[in-house]
Amino acid sequence: MNTSSTAQYSALGSRAPSAITIAILAMGGEGGGVLADWIVDLAEHSGFFAQKTSVPGVAQRTGSTIYYCEIFPENAAQAAGKEPVLALSPVLGELDVVIASELMECGRAIQRGLVTPDRTTLIASTHRVYSMSERTDLADGRVDASQFIEAGTAAARSFVRTDFAHIAHDTGSVISAPLFGALAATGALPFSREQFEDAVRRGGVGVDSSLAAFAIGFDAAVAPARKPTGAPPADPSVGARMRPAAARVKSAFPAESHAIVLAGVLRLGDYQDEQYAAEYLDKLDNIRDLDTEFGKGDFFLLNETARHLALWMSYEDAIRVADLKIRRARFERVHDEVQARADQLVRISEFLHPRIDEIADILPAPLGRWLLRPGLVKRVVERLTRNGRIVETTSLSGFLQLYLIASLRPLRRRALRFGRERALMQSWLAEVARVASEDYALACEIAMCPRLLKGYGDTHARGSRNFAAVMGAICALRMRPNAAEGLRRLTDAALADDTGEKLTFALGAIS
Amino acid sequence: MAERSFKKEVQKLYLGDGAEFRGEGILAVTKALLQSGVSYIAGYQGAPISHLMDVLADSSDILDELGVHFEQSASEATAAATLAASVNYPLRGAVTFKSTVGTNVASDALANLASGGVTGGALIIVGEDYGDGSSIMQERSHAFAMKSQMWLLDPRPNLPSIVRAVEQSFELSEASNTPVMLELRIRACHVHGRFVAKDNVRPTFTLKDAMEKPVRDVSRIVLPPASFLHEQEKIHTRWPAAQRFIEARGLNEFFAEQSQDFGIILQGGMYNTISRSLELLGLSTPFGESRVPLLVLNVTYPLCDADIRRFCSGKRGVLVVEEGQPNFIEQSLHALLHEADVPSKIHGKDMLPMAGEYTAPTMIQGVLKFVMRYAPHLIDDLRLPAAARTAPTRPLAMLPVTSASLTSQIHPRPPSFCTGCPERPIFTAMKLVERELGVHHVSCDIGCHLFSILPPFNIGATTMGYGLGWAGAAAFNTKETSRRTISIMGDGGFWHNGLTSGVGNAVFNKTDSVLIVVDNSYTAATGGQDILSSAATVPARTTKLSIANAVRGVGVKWVRSVTRTYDVAKMRDTLKEALTTKSRGPKVIVAQGECALNRERRERPLVARRAKEGKRVVRERFGVDADTCTGDHSCIRLSGCPSLTIKDNPDPLRTDPVATVLDSCIGCGLCGEVAHAAVLCPSFYRSDVITNPSAIERLHARVRRAVISLVHRRIDRRLASILG
């Protein structure tokens, strides 16, 4: 027995036929199971043994999951007179094909060692499905996804990648179909395109759209679409009323800041009027001069100040929100988003919750203050605004209500909030200017502090508190070395949670 | 099973002699049961054996034809007790559940069953949920087999072996009058493979025969003195009978028995991984032609002394491949070989890790260590597989390109509430209450709702088992504080045992705390099976019973129902009331909303059909206006819906990503309700797309559009003067 089995083994040699191994990394509910089923069906109809397994369990609920398939030629088994023993889980370093339905999952496959340069064909969709921590971040918690592409290029024998989710969306299919097409195109499995397509047909569900998506996926893998390198973004178009301000940007501001300052000018013209935009430029004149004198030539301070000043000056009050909600372009955008056909009707309903503060905000200052005075009027209005309202913008009454509010624009300069914001803004701007000559880096950080001011209602109140706390700490920070870094740490802490816990701790550390 | 059809799978159960079955492992088990002439099957759903239950629930035709009774048991204890039918009668029966959690619940009945023993074959199919991807604690079913002296089969994970094991289990059970457990790991349950089918068998002795001619035998009842007799029988009769059967029928398998003076003894379930490991080390072929002797224990309890002695005699060393801990088999082998004066050195947990799943890389390294010790010349150093070149605990070290920075970019992606899940708003409401009233101790349960412990909700302190949510808060019952605890329980756990262990207990002990029963119409986490409170009409079952009534029935006075959990404000206010009301005593909130996964499964095709037939259909979904979204993402932190995500900010002045709603949105309404209840922002809108609108609707729309477009022209003129 000893000799015979050894002899047999030697006869087969180490080049014995071995299983073709395929791992699919997907997220629950995405259809990774469909892809695995197609592979099994394809193999079984093409003279192969196929084994597939997975740990579905809770995976239908968006968690990451691996489907694992092995296939083995039946004729080799017949020659040996035995059936192959196939494995139930992937072995790192032993994968012929790895398919990732999303870019971070591709990174996960590489991290787990499933992708190796000697044999792995890696197929990945380059779109992102953001993780919970990326989504819940108070600012921008997205990871650097380009690393996954670099890692894939280095780790795989060949790496096919494109936005397969986009193909699926365009063809009304699911992501499995274009991925299956790409798999066919790589030639990693010993089956023809027709054999692949037959497996889709036998699947019997959404065959036409699946085959269309398959074909595009196939082509994308053969000749990866080059992203158009494209022309640099064209200058935004400028209306007649804004031409003087735009001309002033070109003549009076450095080229490095044109894009942002011009965007700011247009924003404020849209938000209020050309005069308001001119005021914006007036405020920036001083910062420009300071940056010219103390900056490094990239006009970072000017750019960031211009960005945050424009955003602050166009704070989101009820007038602004109503104005944006009723625009034609917005109606069209929603129609596109829901892919409504011409014979379908689309209703749009807004979820608004104006409270007494927001109402007072857009009233002329004396009237606003009167409304907020404790008393019967306040109580009545508070009562009326306790619950949110659903306003159908596509109905006449809803549309006209919002139009009416948007039409209050000319009164805005006299509104309660306008004065409040202007005062806060000016003291911030003065702080930027005051610090710029002594500590340019700190001034840049101060210029970026308004990123804490976000949202509406309670969210905005929290942001304002944090902003005030951080600005209040600048004095103490300036006594210490590296004040800029200290301030950056404070703003990061303010954006680390929405309970204020980290910020309180960070402030405690410097006081 | 209300919302999914298994008709295609059911067809596979009809395959006759010689036909090739292709499909999933657990479905092969189902077919094998019918081929073995079972009279009854029962069980409680749970991964990885849900599929067995689901398919049988759809198979009434074939079950009726064969005279097989199938029951979806109230719990695993019920399922195990069902096997009592095989005590006095030559009836073959099988039950199934998830292990070890289900076996825990079943063990009272199993202990009694094993004591008296069985006449007809009694089979317990346990889905061993251990290792990677498991949702439960790290225990072994092996311990249950040992403590009750039931036999444990752990077949090689391929369909022919699994099917054979089912058939042999019944015979072994009958030959030794002992219930038999068949353990299938999660991957084996889900493995796709093939086997050659046999005809289904209608039992010769049927339930009818037993019910019409009942018999009893007082010596089979667990009460002294019979119970003393049972202990003697277990040791002196049943155990040797089992060992004889296992040896005589060759249940355990020997491969390349004499090829080396060392070898490997393994659990059957480990076979494919061992085979692949040996292949990669150059010690086997893809066909499993090992150059290392293998003893595959398809029966892991009891150990068959004769098989062990035969394998170990003449071997210098033996590696025991036994997954999980404690290492019962390895310990037994030490004793067994010592007593038998066999000098083989036993290895096991010294070469393989004590804890954790035996994945292929782990196994390759353990086997390599073993072979290097006994026959290093068999190993070609230059051809070692990648997985053998590193310590299993540090797989990253070997990777060609992976750097620490890449690893930091890869976030864990645990499962979470589905799009449109009606359970999510319950936790949103809890978050809002937390803001107002502070943090409360929260006792969780088993079910989808346990995802609340993960971001973004981070709610929940403990989970003590299925249906034990309220019981888990029982100690927190003191008059020294007015702060109440909150417990969660799903409808599945409620009917499983929570009605008595939680609600009855709270009433009896005059607990002053709050229970939220999550009523989503199914045992959703196990795949959407029906229960007593299911909203569906299921001909073969009694459904539509009210949880609120059941709770009142055991004496709870303070009961509130929230019939639409998406109404976050209502949910929040109800919970606030429960936490602050002056009235003392147990408080129950029944939070109702049908599982979105199941509802979509049912509704989507219906809606598509109605639209096709020209009927009026409204499709709702939500959206976010990017130009009013400021990128704070509060809305996501209060929801976590997979369809509510982020995208690049289209605003050239802003850098933080904005919230966006994906096409997968099913318009559950939570986004809007949260925006209202938490006073978030005005960026959310609902769009209703109306297919086949009525004539009047179309007319209205035309009028509206005409007026609005007049205003639009005015607005456009202004915008053109500014933005060109």
mmCIF file of N, CA and C in Angstrom, chain B residues 470-530:
data_model
loop_
_atom_site.group_PDB
_atom_site.id
_atom_site.type_symbol
_atom_site.label_atom_id
_atom_site.label_comp_id
_atom_site.label_asym_id
_atom_site.label_seq_id
_atom_site.Cartn_x
_atom_site.Cartn_y
_atom_site.Cartn_z
ATOM 1 N N TRP B 470 -35.417 40.395 29.124
ATOM 2 C CA TRP B 470 -35.926 40.996 30.363
ATOM 3 C C TRP B 470 -35.355 40.272 31.578
ATOM 4 N N ALA B 471 -35.177 38.963 31.451
ATOM 5 C CA ALA B 471 -34.584 38.210 32.559
ATOM 6 C C ALA B 471 -33.194 38.738 32.873
ATOM 7 N N GLY B 472 -32.504 39.201 31.812
ATOM 8 C CA GLY B 472 -31.147 39.725 31.996
ATOM 9 C C GLY B 472 -31.095 41.005 32.811
ATOM 10 N N ALA B 473 -32.256 41.619 33.036
ATOM 11 C CA ALA B 473 -32.289 42.847 33.843
ATOM 12 C C ALA B 473 -32.952 42.592 35.191
ATOM 13 N N ALA B 474 -33.188 41.314 35.520
ATOM 14 C CA ALA B 474 -33.992 40.982 36.707
ATOM 15 C C ALA B 474 -33.387 41.523 38.002
ATOM 16 N N ALA B 475 -32.060 41.535 38.074
ATOM 17 C CA ALA B 475 -31.437 41.974 39.324
ATOM 18 C C ALA B 475 -31.666 43.456 39.595
ATOM 19 N N PHE B 476 -31.831 44.210 38.515
ATOM 20 C CA PHE B 476 -31.953 45.661 38.687
ATOM 21 C C PHE B 476 -33.369 46.032 39.125
ATOM 22 N N ASN B 477 -33.693 45.642 40.303
ATOM 23 C CA ASN B 477 -35.046 45.825 40.815
ATOM 24 C C ASN B 477 -34.918 46.314 42.252
ATOM 25 N N THR B 478 -34.716 47.615 42.389
ATOM 26 C CA THR B 478 -34.518 48.157 43.723
ATOM 27 C C THR B 478 -35.294 49.456 43.884
ATOM 28 N N LYS B 479 -35.739 49.713 45.095
ATOM 29 C CA LYS B 479 -36.496 50.937 45.349
ATOM 30 C C LYS B 479 -35.571 52.117 45.567
ATOM 31 N N GLU B 480 -34.253 51.865 45.572
ATOM 32 C CA GLU B 480 -33.315 52.932 45.910
ATOM 33 C C GLU B 480 -33.118 53.942 44.786
ATOM 34 N N THR B 481 -33.634 53.645 43.605
ATOM 35 C CA THR B 481 -33.529 54.614 42.518
ATOM 36 C C THR B 481 -34.843 54.633 41.742
ATOM 37 N N SER B 482 -35.104 55.780 41.124
ATOM 38 C CA SER B 482 -36.293 55.846 40.283
ATOM 39 C C SER B 482 -35.917 55.618 38.818
ATOM 40 N N ARG B 483 -34.620 55.476 38.559
ATOM 41 C CA ARG B 483 -34.177 55.234 37.187
ATOM 42 C C ARG B 483 -34.466 53.785 36.797
ATOM 43 N N ARG B 484 -35.139 53.600 35.672
ATOM 44 C CA ARG B 484 -35.540 52.256 35.260
ATOM 45 C C ARG B 484 -34.596 51.682 34.214
ATOM 46 N N THR B 485 -34.577 50.390 34.125
ATOM 47 C CA THR B 485 -33.792 49.757 33.065
ATOM 48 C C THR B 485 -34.705 49.513 31.863
ATOM 49 N N ILE B 486 -34.056 49.367 30.704
ATOM 50 C CA ILE B 486 -34.794 49.039 29.483
ATOM 51 C C ILE B 486 -34.311 47.676 29.006
ATOM 52 N N SER B 487 -35.238 46.813 28.660
ATOM 53 C CA SER B 487 -34.868 45.530 28.090
ATOM 54 C C SER B 487 -35.481 45.404 26.704
ATOM 55 N N ILE B 488 -34.808 44.638 25.877
ATOM 56 C CA ILE B 488 -35.281 44.420 24.513
ATOM 57 C C ILE B 488 -35.570 42.931 24.353
ATOM 58 N N MET B 489 -36.612 42.623 23.609
ATOM 59 C CA MET B 489 -36.887 41.220 23.301
ATOM 60 C C MET B 489 -37.556 41.177 21.934
ATOM 61 N N GLY B 490 -37.166 40.228 21.129
ATOM 62 C CA GLY B 490 -37.809 40.096 19.823
ATOM 63 C C GLY B 490 -39.066 39.251 19.941
ATOM 64 N N ASP B 491 -39.903 39.257 18.908
ATOM 65 C CA ASP B 491 -41.112 38.428 18.961
ATOM 66 C C ASP B 491 -40.747 36.938 18.959
ATOM 67 N N GLY B 492 -39.658 36.597 18.268
ATOM 68 C CA GLY B 492 -39.197 35.203 18.258
ATOM 69 C C GLY B 492 -38.851 34.740 19.662
ATOM 70 N N GLY B 493 -38.015 35.517 20.343
ATOM 71 C CA GLY B 493 -37.609 35.167 21.702
ATOM 72 C C GLY B 493 -38.776 35.214 22.675
ATOM 73 N N PHE B 494 -39.717 36.116 22.395
ATOM 74 C CA PHE B 494 -40.891 36.252 23.254
ATOM 75 C C PHE B 494 -41.673 34.948 23.307
ATOM 76 N N TRP B 495 -41.952 34.377 22.129
ATOM 77 C CA TRP B 495 -42.736 33.138 22.096
ATOM 78 C C TRP B 495 -41.901 31.923 22.452
ATOM 79 N N HIS B 496 -40.615 32.026 22.256
ATOM 80 C CA HIS B 496 -39.705 30.914 22.556
ATOM 81 C C HIS B 496 -39.681 30.655 24.060
ATOM 82 N N ASN B 497 -39.558 31.707 24.850
ATOM 83 C CA ASN B 497 -39.601 31.542 26.309
ATOM 84 C C ASN B 497 -39.788 32.851 27.051
ATOM 85 N N GLY B 498 -39.624 33.969 26.340
ATOM 86 C CA GLY B 498 -39.628 35.266 27.004
ATOM 87 C C GLY B 498 -40.928 35.588 27.721
ATOM 88 N N LEU B 499 -42.032 35.053 27.229
ATOM 89 C CA LEU B 499 -43.337 35.310 27.854
ATOM 90 C C LEU B 499 -43.331 34.844 29.306
ATOM 91 N N THR B 500 -42.677 33.711 29.558
ATOM 92 C CA THR B 500 -42.613 33.228 30.945
ATOM 93 C C THR B 500 -41.348 33.691 31.649
ATOM 94 N N SER B 501 -40.182 33.483 30.991
ATOM 95 C CA SER B 501 -38.909 33.783 31.675
ATOM 96 C C SER B 501 -38.734 35.275 31.901
ATOM 97 N N GLY B 502 -39.310 36.094 31.027
ATOM 98 C CA GLY B 502 -39.161 37.532 31.160
ATOM 99 C C GLY B 502 -40.403 38.189 31.729
ATOM 100 N N VAL B 503 -41.502 38.070 30.990
ATOM 101 C CA VAL B 503 -42.708 38.808 31.369
ATOM 102 C C VAL B 503 -43.307 38.245 32.658
ATOM 103 N N GLY B 504 -43.530 36.938 32.684
ATOM 104 C CA GLY B 504 -44.098 36.321 33.888
ATOM 105 C C GLY B 504 -43.227 36.587 35.099
ATOM 106 N N ASN B 505 -41.936 36.483 34.890
ATOM 107 C CA ASN B 505 -40.989 36.716 35.979
ATOM 108 C C ASN B 505 -41.077 38.149 36.502
ATOM 109 N N ALA B 506 -41.199 39.095 35.572
ATOM 110 C CA ALA B 506 -41.250 40.506 35.967
ATOM 111 C C ALA B 506 -42.538 40.807 36.732
ATOM 112 N N VAL B 507 -43.635 40.196 36.287
ATOM 113 C CA VAL B 507 -44.914 40.401 36.970
ATOM 114 C C VAL B 507 -44.835 39.821 38.380
ATOM 115 N N PHE B 508 -44.345 38.607 38.460
ATOM 116 C CA PHE B 508 -44.298 37.899 39.747
ATOM 117 C C PHE B 508 -43.416 38.642 40.751
ATOM 118 N N ASN B 509 -42.277 39.133 40.265
ATOM 119 C CA ASN B 509 -41.333 39.798 41.161
ATOM 120 C C ASN B 509 -41.538 41.307 41.252
ATOM 121 N N LYS B 510 -42.641 41.782 40.681
ATOM 122 C CA LYS B 510 -42.995 43.201 40.760
ATOM 123 C C LYS B 510 -41.847 44.101 40.330
ATOM 124 N N THR B 511 -41.319 43.809 39.177
ATOM 125 C CA THR B 511 -40.230 44.599 38.611
ATOM 126 C C THR B 511 -40.741 45.965 38.187
ATOM 127 N N ASP B 512 -39.949 46.994 38.437
ATOM 128 C CA ASP B 512 -40.320 48.322 37.949
ATOM 129 C C ASP B 512 -39.371 48.696 36.811
ATOM 130 N N SER B 513 -39.570 48.051 35.663
ATOM 131 C CA SER B 513 -38.686 48.348 34.541
ATOM 132 C C SER B 513 -39.454 48.201 33.237
ATOM 133 N N VAL B 514 -38.765 48.499 32.143
ATOM 134 C CA VAL B 514 -39.432 48.616 30.855
ATOM 135 C C VAL B 514 -38.937 47.539 29.893
ATOM 136 N N LEU B 515 -39.867 46.902 29.210
ATOM 137 C CA LEU B 515 -39.515 45.944 28.154
ATOM 138 C C LEU B 515 -40.059 46.458 26.828
ATOM 139 N N ILE B 516 -39.190 46.428 25.818
ATOM 140 C CA ILE B 516 -39.661 46.707 24.461
ATOM 141 C C ILE B 516 -39.680 45.382 23.713
ATOM 142 N N VAL B 517 -40.856 44.970 23.273
ATOM 143 C CA VAL B 517 -40.933 43.759 22.451
ATOM 144 C C VAL B 517 -40.938 44.196 20.989
ATOM 145 N N VAL B 518 -39.949 43.751 20.261
ATOM 146 C CA VAL B 518 -39.826 44.104 18.849
ATOM 147 C C VAL B 518 -40.628 43.087 18.041
ATOM 148 N N ASP B 519 -41.763 43.531 17.553
ATOM 149 C CA ASP B 519 -42.687 42.617 16.877
ATOM 150 C C ASP B 519 -42.624 42.887 15.372
ATOM 151 N N ASN B 520 -41.834 42.081 14.664
ATOM 152 C CA ASN B 520 -41.702 42.316 13.220
ATOM 153 C C ASN B 520 -42.346 41.203 12.399
ATOM 154 N N SER B 521 -43.217 40.429 13.050
ATOM 155 C CA SER B 521 -44.050 39.422 12.370
ATOM 156 C C SER B 521 -43.351 38.123 11.994
ATOM 157 N N TYR B 522 -42.061 38.000 12.289
ATOM 158 C CA TYR B 522 -41.361 36.756 11.937
ATOM 159 C C TYR B 522 -40.252 36.532 12.953
ATOM 160 N N THR B 523 -39.660 35.343 12.917
ATOM 161 C CA THR B 523 -38.343 35.225 13.524
ATOM 162 C C THR B 523 -37.387 35.653 12.418
ATOM 163 N N ALA B 524 -37.177 36.963 12.338
ATOM 164 C CA ALA B 524 -36.519 37.539 11.158
ATOM 165 C C ALA B 524 -35.060 37.131 11.047
ATOM 166 N N ALA B 525 -34.369 37.069 12.175
ATOM 167 C CA ALA B 525 -32.928 36.824 12.106
ATOM 168 C C ALA B 525 -32.606 35.439 11.592
ATOM 169 N N THR B 526 -33.530 34.493 11.732
ATOM 170 C CA THR B 526 -33.261 33.137 11.277
ATOM 171 C C THR B 526 -33.766 32.910 9.860
ATOM 172 N N GLY B 527 -34.304 33.938 9.242
ATOM 173 C CA GLY B 527 -34.716 33.802 7.849
ATOM 174 C C GLY B 527 -36.184 34.123 7.614
ATOM 175 N N GLY B 528 -36.881 34.591 8.632
ATOM 176 C CA GLY B 528 -38.257 35.031 8.406
ATOM 177 C C GLY B 528 -39.294 33.940 8.543
ATOM 178 N N GLN B 529 -39.143 33.074 9.536
ATOM 179 C CA GLN B 529 -40.141 32.022 9.745
ATOM 180 C C GLN B 529 -41.342 32.580 10.516
ATOM 181 N N ASP B 530 -42.477 31.937 10.331
ATOM 182 C CA ASP B 530 -43.689 32.397 11.001
ATOM 183 C C ASP B 530 -43.707 31.960 12.466
#
